[in-house]
CSV table of C-alpha atoms and ligand atoms in Angstrom, one decimal:
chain,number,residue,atom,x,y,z
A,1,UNK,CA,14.4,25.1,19.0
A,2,UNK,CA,18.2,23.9,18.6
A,3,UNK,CA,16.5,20.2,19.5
A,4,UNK,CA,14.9,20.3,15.6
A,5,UNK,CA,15.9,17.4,13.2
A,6,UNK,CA,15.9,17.0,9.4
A,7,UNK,CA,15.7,13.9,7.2
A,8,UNK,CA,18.5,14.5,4.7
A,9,UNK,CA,19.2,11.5,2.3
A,10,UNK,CA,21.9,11.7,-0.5
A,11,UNK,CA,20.2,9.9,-3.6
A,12,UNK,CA,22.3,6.9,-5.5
A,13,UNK,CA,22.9,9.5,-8.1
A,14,UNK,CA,25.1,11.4,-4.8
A,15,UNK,CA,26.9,8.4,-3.8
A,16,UNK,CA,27.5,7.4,-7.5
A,17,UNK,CA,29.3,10.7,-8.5
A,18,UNK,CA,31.5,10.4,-4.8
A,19,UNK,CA,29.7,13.4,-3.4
A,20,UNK,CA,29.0,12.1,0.1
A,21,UNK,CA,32.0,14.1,2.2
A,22,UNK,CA,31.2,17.3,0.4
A,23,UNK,CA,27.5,17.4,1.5
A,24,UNK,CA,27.9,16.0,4.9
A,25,UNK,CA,30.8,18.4,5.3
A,26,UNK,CA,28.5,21.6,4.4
A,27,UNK,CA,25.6,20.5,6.8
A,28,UNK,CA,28.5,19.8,9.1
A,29,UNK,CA,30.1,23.0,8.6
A,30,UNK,CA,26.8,25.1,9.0
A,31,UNK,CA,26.8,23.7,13.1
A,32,UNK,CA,23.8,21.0,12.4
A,33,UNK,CA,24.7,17.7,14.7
A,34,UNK,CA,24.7,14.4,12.6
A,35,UNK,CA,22.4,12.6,15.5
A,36,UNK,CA,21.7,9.6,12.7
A,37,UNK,CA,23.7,8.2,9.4
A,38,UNK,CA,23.2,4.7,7.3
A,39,UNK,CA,24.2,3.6,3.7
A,40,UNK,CA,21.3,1.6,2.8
A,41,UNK,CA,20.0,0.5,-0.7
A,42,UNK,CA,15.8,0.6,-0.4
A,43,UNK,CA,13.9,-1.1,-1.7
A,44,UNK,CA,10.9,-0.1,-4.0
A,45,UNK,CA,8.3,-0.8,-1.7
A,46,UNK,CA,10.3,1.8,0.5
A,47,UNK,CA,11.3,4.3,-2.0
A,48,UNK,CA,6.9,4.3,-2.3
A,49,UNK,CA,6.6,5.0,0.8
A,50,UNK,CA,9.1,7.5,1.1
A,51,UNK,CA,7.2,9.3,-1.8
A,52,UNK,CA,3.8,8.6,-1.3
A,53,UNK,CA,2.7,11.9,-1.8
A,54,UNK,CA,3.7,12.1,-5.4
A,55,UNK,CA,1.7,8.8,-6.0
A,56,UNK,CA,-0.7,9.9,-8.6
A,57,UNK,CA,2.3,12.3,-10.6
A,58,UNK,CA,3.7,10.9,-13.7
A,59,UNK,CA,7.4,10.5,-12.7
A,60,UNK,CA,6.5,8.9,-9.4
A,61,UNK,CA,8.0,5.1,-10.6
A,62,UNK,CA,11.1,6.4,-12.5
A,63,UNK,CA,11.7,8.8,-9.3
A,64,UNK,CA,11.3,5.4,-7.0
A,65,UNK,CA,12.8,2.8,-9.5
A,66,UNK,CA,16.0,5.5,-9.4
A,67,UNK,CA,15.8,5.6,-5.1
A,68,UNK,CA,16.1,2.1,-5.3
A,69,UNK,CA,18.6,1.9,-7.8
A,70,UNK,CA,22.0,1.9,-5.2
A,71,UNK,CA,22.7,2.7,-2.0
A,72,UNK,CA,21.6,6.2,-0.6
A,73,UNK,CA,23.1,7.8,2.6
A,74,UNK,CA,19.8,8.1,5.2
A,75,UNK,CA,21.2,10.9,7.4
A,76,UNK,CA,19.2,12.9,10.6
A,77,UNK,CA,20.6,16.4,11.3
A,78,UNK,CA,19.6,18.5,14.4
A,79,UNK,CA,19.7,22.3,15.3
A,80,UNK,CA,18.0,25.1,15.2
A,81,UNK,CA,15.6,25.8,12.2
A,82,UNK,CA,17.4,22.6,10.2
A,83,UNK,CA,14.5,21.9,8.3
A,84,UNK,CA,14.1,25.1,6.5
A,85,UNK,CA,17.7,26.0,6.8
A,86,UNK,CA,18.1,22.8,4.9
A,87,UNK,CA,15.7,22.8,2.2
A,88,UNK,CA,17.9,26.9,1.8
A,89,UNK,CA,20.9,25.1,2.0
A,90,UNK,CA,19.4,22.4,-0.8
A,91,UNK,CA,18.2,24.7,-3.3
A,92,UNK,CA,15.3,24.3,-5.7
A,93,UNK,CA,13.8,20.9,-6.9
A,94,UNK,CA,15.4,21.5,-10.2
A,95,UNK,CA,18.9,22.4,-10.2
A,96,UNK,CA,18.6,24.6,-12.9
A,97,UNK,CA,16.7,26.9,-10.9
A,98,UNK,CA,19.0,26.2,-7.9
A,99,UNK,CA,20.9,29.6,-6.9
A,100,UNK,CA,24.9,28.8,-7.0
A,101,UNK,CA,25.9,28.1,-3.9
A,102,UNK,CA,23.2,25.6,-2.8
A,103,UNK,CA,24.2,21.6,-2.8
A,104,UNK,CA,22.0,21.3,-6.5
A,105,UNK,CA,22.8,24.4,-7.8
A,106,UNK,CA,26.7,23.6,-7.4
A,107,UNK,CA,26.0,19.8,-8.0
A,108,UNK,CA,23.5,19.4,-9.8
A,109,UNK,CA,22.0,19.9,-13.6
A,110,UNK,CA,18.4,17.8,-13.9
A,111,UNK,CA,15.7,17.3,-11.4
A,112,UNK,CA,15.7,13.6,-11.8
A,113,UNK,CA,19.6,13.3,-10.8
A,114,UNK,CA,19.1,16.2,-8.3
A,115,UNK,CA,21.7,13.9,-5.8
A,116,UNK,CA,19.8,15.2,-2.2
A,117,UNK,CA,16.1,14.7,-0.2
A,118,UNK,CA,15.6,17.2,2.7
A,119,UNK,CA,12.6,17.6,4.7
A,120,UNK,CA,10.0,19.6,4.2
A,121,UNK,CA,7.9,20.5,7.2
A,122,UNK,CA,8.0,19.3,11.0
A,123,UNK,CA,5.5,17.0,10.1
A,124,UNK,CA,7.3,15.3,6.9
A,125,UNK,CA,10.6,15.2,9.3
A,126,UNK,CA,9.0,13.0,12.3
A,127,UNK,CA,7.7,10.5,9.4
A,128,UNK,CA,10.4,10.7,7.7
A,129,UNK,CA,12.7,10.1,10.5
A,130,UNK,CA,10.8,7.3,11.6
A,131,UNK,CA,10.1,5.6,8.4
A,132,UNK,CA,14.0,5.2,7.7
A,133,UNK,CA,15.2,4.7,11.5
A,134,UNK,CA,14.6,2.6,14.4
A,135,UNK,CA,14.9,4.8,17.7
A,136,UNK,CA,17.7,3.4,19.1
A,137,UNK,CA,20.0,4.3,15.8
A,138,UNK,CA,18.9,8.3,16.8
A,139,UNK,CA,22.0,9.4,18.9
A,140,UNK,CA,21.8,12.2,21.7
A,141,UNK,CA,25.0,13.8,22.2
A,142,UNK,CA,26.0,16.9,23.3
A,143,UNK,CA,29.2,19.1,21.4
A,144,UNK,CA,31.9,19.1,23.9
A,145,UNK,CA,35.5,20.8,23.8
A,146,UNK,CA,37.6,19.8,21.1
A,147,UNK,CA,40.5,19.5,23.5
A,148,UNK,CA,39.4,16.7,24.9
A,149,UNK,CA,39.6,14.8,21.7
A,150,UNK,CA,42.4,15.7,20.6
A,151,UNK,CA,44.4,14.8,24.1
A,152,UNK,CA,43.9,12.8,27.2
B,201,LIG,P1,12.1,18.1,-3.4
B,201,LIG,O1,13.0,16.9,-3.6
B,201,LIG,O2,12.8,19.4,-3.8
B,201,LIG,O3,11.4,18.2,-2.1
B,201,LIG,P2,9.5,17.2,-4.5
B,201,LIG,O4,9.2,16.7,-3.1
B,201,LIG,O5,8.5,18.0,-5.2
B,201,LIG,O6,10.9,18.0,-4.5
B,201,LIG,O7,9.8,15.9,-5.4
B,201,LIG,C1,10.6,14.8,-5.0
B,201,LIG,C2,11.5,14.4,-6.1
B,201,LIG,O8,10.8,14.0,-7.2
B,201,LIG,C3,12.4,15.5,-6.6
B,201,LIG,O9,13.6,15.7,-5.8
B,201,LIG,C4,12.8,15.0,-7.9
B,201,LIG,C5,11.5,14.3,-8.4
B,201,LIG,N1,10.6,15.2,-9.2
B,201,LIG,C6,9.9,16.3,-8.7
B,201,LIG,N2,9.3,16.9,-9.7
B,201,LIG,C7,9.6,16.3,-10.8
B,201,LIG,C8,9.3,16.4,-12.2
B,201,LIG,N3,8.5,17.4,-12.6
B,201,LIG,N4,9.8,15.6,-13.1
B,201,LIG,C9,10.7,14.6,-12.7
B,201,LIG,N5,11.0,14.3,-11.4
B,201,LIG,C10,10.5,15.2,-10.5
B,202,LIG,MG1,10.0,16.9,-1.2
């Protein structure tokens, strides 16, 4: 289902540390269509939300005191497979168990500073994707030849 989207956020840790064109480029490079993208510094009640399944563990208000801690880039990517391909493309929660070659195993040292949210089911996705955009900021648009941008 090419028509699949992903929630990917960089954390403030990601922005911080100037790692914003790297990531995009690789989910960029991979073929997945940027269909939504915001810098936007939540707030706690929203980092909560974001994480409200990891209410009742330990870390859960360092985790949302850091979401909220700077501006994060809120990004939806489509294509086929996108969630799982970008949780692969992630790497493990904690970057020291990241393989090289994933964004936190190349980025990355501690889970807390771990720089990058993706997805993790369709189910997470749609809530995700709703929770941090309005509809009308979710773009359709198809890839067309690169000619035509490039000349008139
Ligand atoms: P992921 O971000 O890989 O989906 P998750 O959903 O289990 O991982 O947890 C969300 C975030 O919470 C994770 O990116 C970093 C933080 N976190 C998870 N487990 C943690 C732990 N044991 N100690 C501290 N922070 C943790
Ligand atoms: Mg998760």
């Amino acid at each position: 289902d090419s028509t699949e989207r992903s929630y990917i956020m960089l954390k403030p840790d990601a922005v911080q540390r100037g790692l914003v064109g790297e990531i995009v480029q690789r989910f960029e490079k991979r073929g997945f269509k940027l269909v939504a993208l915001k810098l936007v510094t939540p707030s706690l009640e929203m980092a909560q939300k974001h994480y409200y399944d990891l209410a009742e563990r330990p870390f859960f208000p360092t985790l949302c005191k850091f979401l909220s801690s700077g501006p994060v880039v809120a990004m939806v990517f489509e294509g086929e497979d996108v969630i799982r391909q970008g949780r692969r493309m992630i790497g493990a929660t904690s970057p020291l168990a990241a393989d090289p070659g994933t964004i936190r195993g190349d980025l990355a040292i501690i889970t807390g500073k771990n720089i990058i949210h993706g997805s993790d089911s369709k189910e997470s996705a749609e809530a995700e994707i709703a929770l941090w955009f309005k509809p009308e900021e979710l773009n359709s648009w198809k890839k067309t030849d690169v000619e035509a941008w490039v000349y008139e």
